[in-house]
Amino acid sequence: MKLPDRVALVTGAGSGIGAAAAHALAHEGAKVAALGRTEDELRQTVEAINRNGGEAISVIADVSQPNAMQQAVEQVINRWGRLDIVLANAGINGKWAPLEDLTPDDWDKTLNVNLKGTFLTVKYAVPHLKRQGGSVIITSSINGTRVFSNTGASAYSTSKAGQVAFAKMVALELAPHHVRVNVICPGAIKTNIDQSTEKVNVEKVARVEFPEGEVPLTEGQPGTAEQVAQLIVFLASDDSSHITGTEIWIDGGESLLRG
């Protein structure tokens, strides 16, 4: 196993990439703190890991709330005494709309969850990561990093670009403490994040048309959360011990076509 005796905190662990990553990290020997907003959304992930011989707990918190995230990290430390891996994965698509239809509250909601949530997750984990070194992985997107043609996604793309800048700053700050910070940028992946998307009047914005088969590597088919989880395990493990401050796109070439 690649991650024996390690402890991992995974936000947004109830479904999609977060759930797949929690399972993959546990399979490699890590103890997993699965964080989400409700016990119900985490139950399936945690029970499956424990049933299959792993060790996982549910941690209930809103990633955009400082006190909740500070207490969440302390819950992990109280349980296992250490923290080695942080996957800052929780996020929403939020409202996609032309600027005149995007309210300040819409903007704040997306940035608070995606960008402030990443900041808080990493901030409260840092003192514990510094003790022995570790790995932080942040889930960004092709949007805002390579792709800027998704109609109305200005708030979402800004939050995702901000995550990359944050990761690079923190990677340099934490390097002397042997804490690595990297970013994954998924393209089209089979998850339920579209359920958190509200599209309003996007048809009013001129669209760029792309050829059929927008994912060149797979004849247009999206990737899977399990494929992203494999990348997360690599970045969490010593196999990537000399990689930090780097974003990695996992999209089957989609962003090269769409960018």
Short mmCIF file of C-alpha atoms in Angstrom, two decimals:
data_model
loop_
_atom_site.label_atom_id
_atom_site.label_comp_id
_atom_site.label_asym_id
_atom_site.label_seq_id
_atom_site.Cartn_x
_atom_site.Cartn_y
_atom_site.Cartn_z
CA MET A 1 0.00 0.00 0.00
CA LYS A 2 1.20 3.52 -0.82
CA LEU A 3 -0.30 5.34 2.16
CA PRO A 4 0.04 3.20 5.29
CA ASP A 5 -0.49 5.03 8.59
CA ARG A 6 -1.39 8.28 6.80
CA VAL A 7 -4.46 10.33 7.71
CA ALA A 8 -6.43 12.08 4.99
CA LEU A 9 -9.12 14.79 5.14
CA VAL A 10 -11.37 14.79 2.08
CA THR A 11 -13.93 17.57 1.66
CA GLY A 12 -16.97 17.02 -0.50
CA ALA A 13 -16.58 13.30 0.19
CA GLY A 14 -20.20 12.32 -0.21
CA SER A 15 -20.20 11.86 -3.97
CA GLY A 16 -18.30 12.22 -7.21
CA ILE A 17 -14.57 12.89 -7.11
CA GLY A 18 -14.54 13.24 -3.31
CA ALA A 19 -16.16 9.87 -2.72
CA ALA A 20 -13.95 8.14 -5.29
CA ALA A 21 -10.87 9.72 -3.75
CA ALA A 22 -11.89 8.69 -0.23
CA HIS A 23 -12.23 5.08 -1.38
CA ALA A 24 -8.93 5.17 -3.29
CA LEU A 25 -6.99 6.69 -0.40
CA ALA A 26 -8.45 4.15 2.04
CA HIS A 27 -7.55 1.34 -0.35
CA GLU A 28 -3.94 2.49 -0.16
CA GLY A 29 -3.96 2.37 3.64
CA ALA A 30 -4.94 5.91 4.65
CA LYS A 31 -7.39 6.63 7.43
CA VAL A 32 -10.03 8.91 5.93
CA ALA A 33 -12.00 11.77 7.45
CA ALA A 34 -14.87 12.27 5.00
CA LEU A 35 -16.21 15.81 5.28
CA GLY A 36 -19.57 17.02 4.06
CA ARG A 37 -22.52 19.18 5.04
CA THR A 38 -24.75 16.36 6.32
CA GLU A 39 -24.39 12.89 7.79
CA ASP A 40 -26.75 11.47 5.16
CA GLU A 41 -24.54 12.46 2.22
CA LEU A 42 -21.48 10.87 3.84
CA ARG A 43 -23.01 7.66 5.16
CA GLN A 44 -22.54 5.55 2.05
CA THR A 45 -18.89 6.56 1.61
CA VAL A 46 -17.92 5.98 5.24
CA GLU A 47 -19.83 2.73 5.69
CA ALA A 48 -18.37 1.26 2.49
CA ILE A 49 -14.80 2.07 3.52
CA ASN A 50 -15.26 0.58 6.99
CA ARG A 51 -17.06 -2.47 5.61
CA ASN A 52 -14.15 -3.16 3.26
CA GLY A 53 -11.52 -3.14 5.97
CA GLY A 54 -10.58 0.53 5.91
CA GLU A 55 -11.05 3.16 8.58
CA ALA A 56 -13.17 6.25 8.00
CA ILE A 57 -15.20 8.77 9.98
CA SER A 58 -17.80 11.37 9.04
CA VAL A 59 -16.98 15.02 9.69
CA ILE A 60 -19.87 17.47 9.36
CA ALA A 61 -19.00 21.04 8.37
CA ASP A 62 -19.68 23.83 5.89
CA VAL A 63 -16.33 24.57 4.23
CA SER A 64 -17.19 28.28 3.97
CA GLN A 65 -17.50 28.70 7.76
CA PRO A 66 -14.25 29.31 9.70
CA ASN A 67 -15.36 27.96 13.08
CA ALA A 68 -16.85 24.84 11.53
CA MET A 69 -13.69 24.07 9.58
CA GLN A 70 -11.41 24.70 12.55
CA GLN A 71 -13.50 22.29 14.62
CA ALA A 72 -13.56 19.77 11.77
CA VAL A 73 -9.77 19.61 11.62
CA GLU A 74 -9.57 19.33 15.40
CA GLN A 75 -11.98 16.38 15.22
CA VAL A 76 -9.56 14.60 12.91
CA ILE A 77 -6.61 15.33 15.18
CA ASN A 78 -8.51 14.19 18.26
CA ARG A 79 -9.31 10.91 16.52
CA TRP A 80 -5.95 10.03 14.98
CA GLY A 81 -3.41 12.52 16.30
CA ARG A 82 -2.07 13.60 12.92
CA LEU A 83 -2.98 14.84 9.45
CA ASP A 84 -0.93 14.00 6.36
CA ILE A 85 -3.16 14.50 3.32
CA VAL A 86 -5.75 17.17 2.55
CA LEU A 87 -8.00 17.00 -0.49
CA ALA A 88 -9.78 20.37 -0.76
CA ASN A 89 -12.43 19.13 -3.14
CA ALA A 90 -15.78 20.59 -2.01
CA GLY A 91 -17.27 22.95 -4.56
CA ILE A 92 -20.34 24.09 -6.45
CA ASN A 93 -20.99 25.27 -9.98
CA GLY A 94 -23.29 27.98 -8.65
CA LYS A 95 -25.21 30.27 -10.98
CA TRP A 96 -24.09 30.58 -14.59
CA ALA A 97 -25.49 33.77 -16.11
CA PRO A 98 -24.55 36.91 -18.04
CA LEU A 99 -23.03 39.57 -15.78
CA GLU A 100 -26.19 41.70 -15.76
CA ASP A 101 -28.16 38.71 -14.47
CA LEU A 102 -25.55 37.61 -11.91
CA THR A 103 -26.29 39.12 -8.51
CA PRO A 104 -23.65 39.96 -5.89
CA ASP A 105 -25.14 37.21 -3.73
CA ASP A 106 -24.71 34.70 -6.57
CA TRP A 107 -21.07 35.73 -6.89
CA ASP A 108 -20.45 35.57 -3.15
CA LYS A 109 -22.00 32.11 -2.79
CA THR A 110 -19.77 30.59 -5.48
CA LEU A 111 -16.59 32.29 -4.26
CA ASN A 112 -17.34 31.51 -0.61
CA VAL A 113 -17.69 27.79 -1.18
CA ASN A 114 -15.06 27.27 -3.86
CA LEU A 115 -12.31 29.73 -2.97
CA LYS A 116 -12.85 30.70 0.66
CA GLY A 117 -13.66 27.06 1.40
CA THR A 118 -10.31 26.01 -0.05
CA PHE A 119 -8.51 28.68 1.99
CA LEU A 120 -10.17 27.61 5.23
CA THR A 121 -9.60 23.90 4.62
CA VAL A 122 -5.88 24.42 4.06
CA LYS A 123 -5.43 27.14 6.70
CA TYR A 124 -6.62 25.04 9.61
CA ALA A 125 -4.81 21.93 8.38
CA VAL A 126 -1.42 23.63 7.99
CA PRO A 127 -0.21 23.50 11.63
CA HIS A 128 -0.76 19.75 11.67
CA LEU A 129 0.73 19.13 8.21
CA LYS A 130 3.88 20.98 9.25
CA ARG A 131 4.63 18.47 12.00
CA GLN A 132 5.72 15.72 9.63
CA GLY A 133 5.15 17.09 6.13
CA GLY A 134 2.32 16.11 3.85
CA SER A 135 0.38 16.69 0.69
CA VAL A 136 -2.41 19.12 -0.18
CA ILE A 137 -4.43 18.52 -3.34
CA ILE A 138 -6.92 21.13 -4.52
CA THR A 139 -9.68 20.32 -6.99
CA SER A 140 -9.88 23.14 -9.52
CA SER A 141 -11.17 22.77 -13.10
CA ILE A 142 -10.29 23.28 -16.73
CA ASN A 143 -12.64 26.30 -16.45
CA GLY A 144 -10.70 29.40 -15.51
CA THR A 145 -7.36 27.70 -16.11
CA ARG A 146 -7.45 26.61 -19.76
CA VAL A 147 -11.06 27.08 -20.82
CA PHE A 148 -12.86 30.43 -20.93
CA SER A 149 -15.66 29.65 -23.39
CA ASN A 150 -18.36 28.26 -21.10
CA THR A 151 -21.15 30.78 -21.30
CA GLY A 152 -21.97 32.59 -18.06
CA ALA A 153 -19.41 30.80 -15.89
CA SER A 154 -17.60 33.95 -14.75
CA ALA A 155 -18.00 33.39 -10.99
CA TYR A 156 -17.15 29.69 -11.19
CA SER A 157 -14.15 30.21 -13.46
CA THR A 158 -12.83 33.03 -11.28
CA SER A 159 -13.03 30.80 -8.21
CA LYS A 160 -11.17 28.03 -10.01
CA ALA A 161 -8.43 30.36 -11.27
CA GLY A 162 -8.09 31.72 -7.74
CA GLN A 163 -7.51 28.21 -6.40
CA VAL A 164 -4.51 27.79 -8.71
CA ALA A 165 -2.95 31.10 -7.64
CA PHE A 166 -3.57 30.24 -3.99
CA ALA A 167 -1.95 26.83 -4.41
CA LYS A 168 1.19 28.28 -5.97
CA MET A 169 1.57 30.86 -3.20
CA VAL A 170 1.04 28.29 -0.46
CA ALA A 171 3.28 25.71 -2.14
CA LEU A 172 6.26 28.04 -1.84
CA GLU A 173 5.34 29.06 1.69
CA LEU A 174 5.06 25.48 2.91
CA ALA A 175 7.93 23.91 0.96
CA PRO A 176 10.44 24.38 3.83
CA HIS A 177 8.08 22.30 5.98
CA HIS A 178 7.97 19.48 3.40
CA VAL A 179 4.31 20.13 2.63
CA ARG A 180 3.51 19.82 -1.06
CA VAL A 181 0.56 21.66 -2.64
CA ASN A 182 -0.78 20.72 -6.07
CA VAL A 183 -3.92 21.25 -8.11
CA ILE A 184 -5.96 18.92 -10.26
CA CYS A 185 -8.01 20.41 -13.09
CA PRO A 186 -10.66 17.93 -14.26
CA GLY A 187 -12.61 18.35 -17.45
CA ALA A 188 -15.86 16.53 -18.16
CA ILE A 189 -16.15 13.91 -15.40
CA LYS A 190 -19.19 11.81 -14.54
CA THR A 191 -20.27 13.41 -11.23
CA ASN A 192 -23.37 15.11 -9.87
CA ILE A 193 -21.90 18.63 -9.69
CA ASP A 194 -24.32 19.73 -12.42
CA GLN A 195 -27.04 19.48 -9.76
CA SER A 196 -25.52 22.58 -8.16
CA THR A 197 -25.67 24.57 -11.41
CA GLU A 198 -28.29 27.22 -12.04
CA LYS A 199 -28.22 28.57 -15.58
CA VAL A 200 -30.06 31.84 -16.24
CA ASN A 201 -30.35 33.53 -19.65
CA VAL A 202 -27.08 32.05 -20.89
CA GLU A 203 -28.66 31.82 -24.34
CA LYS A 204 -28.37 35.63 -24.53
CA VAL A 205 -24.59 35.36 -24.66
CA ALA A 206 -22.99 34.49 -27.98
CA ARG A 207 -21.74 30.91 -27.94
CA VAL A 208 -18.78 29.39 -29.71
CA GLU A 209 -19.65 26.08 -31.39
CA PHE A 210 -17.24 23.19 -31.11
CA PRO A 211 -16.97 20.08 -33.24
CA GLU A 212 -18.53 16.86 -32.08
CA GLY A 213 -16.46 14.78 -29.72
CA GLU A 214 -15.17 17.43 -27.33
CA VAL A 215 -12.99 14.91 -25.43
CA PRO A 216 -10.51 13.79 -28.11
CA LEU A 217 -8.96 10.93 -26.15
CA THR A 218 -12.23 9.08 -25.56
CA GLU A 219 -14.40 9.83 -28.59
CA GLY A 220 -16.29 12.47 -26.63
CA GLN A 221 -16.99 10.40 -23.53
CA PRO A 222 -16.36 12.05 -20.13
CA GLY A 223 -13.82 10.69 -17.70
CA THR A 224 -14.69 8.97 -14.45
CA ALA A 225 -14.28 10.01 -10.83
CA GLU A 226 -12.15 6.89 -10.32
CA GLN A 227 -9.65 8.12 -12.91
CA VAL A 228 -9.35 11.41 -11.04
CA ALA A 229 -8.97 9.48 -7.77
CA GLN A 230 -5.96 7.66 -9.21
CA LEU A 231 -4.30 11.02 -9.85
CA ILE A 232 -5.13 12.12 -6.31
CA VAL A 233 -3.50 9.00 -4.85
CA PHE A 234 -0.38 9.71 -6.90
CA LEU A 235 -0.19 13.30 -5.62
CA ALA A 236 -0.88 12.18 -2.05
CA SER A 237 1.84 9.53 -2.10
CA ASP A 238 5.63 9.60 -2.08
CA ASP A 239 5.52 8.78 -5.80
CA SER A 240 5.12 12.55 -6.34
CA SER A 241 7.60 13.60 -3.67
CA HIS A 242 9.31 16.21 -5.89
CA ILE A 243 6.14 17.80 -7.29
CA THR A 244 4.65 20.94 -5.76
CA GLY A 245 2.98 24.13 -6.96
CA THR A 246 1.80 22.39 -10.10
CA GLU A 247 -1.59 22.11 -11.75
CA ILE A 248 -2.39 18.94 -13.67
CA TRP A 249 -5.21 18.79 -16.20
CA ILE A 250 -7.10 15.51 -16.38
CA ASP A 251 -9.53 15.95 -19.23
CA GLY A 252 -8.65 13.68 -22.14
CA GLY A 253 -7.46 16.69 -24.14
CA GLU A 254 -10.79 18.53 -23.82
CA SER A 255 -9.29 21.82 -22.70
CA LEU A 256 -6.83 21.83 -25.61
CA LEU A 257 -9.81 21.78 -27.98
CA ARG A 258 -12.09 24.13 -26.07
CA GLY A 259 -9.66 26.68 -24.67
#
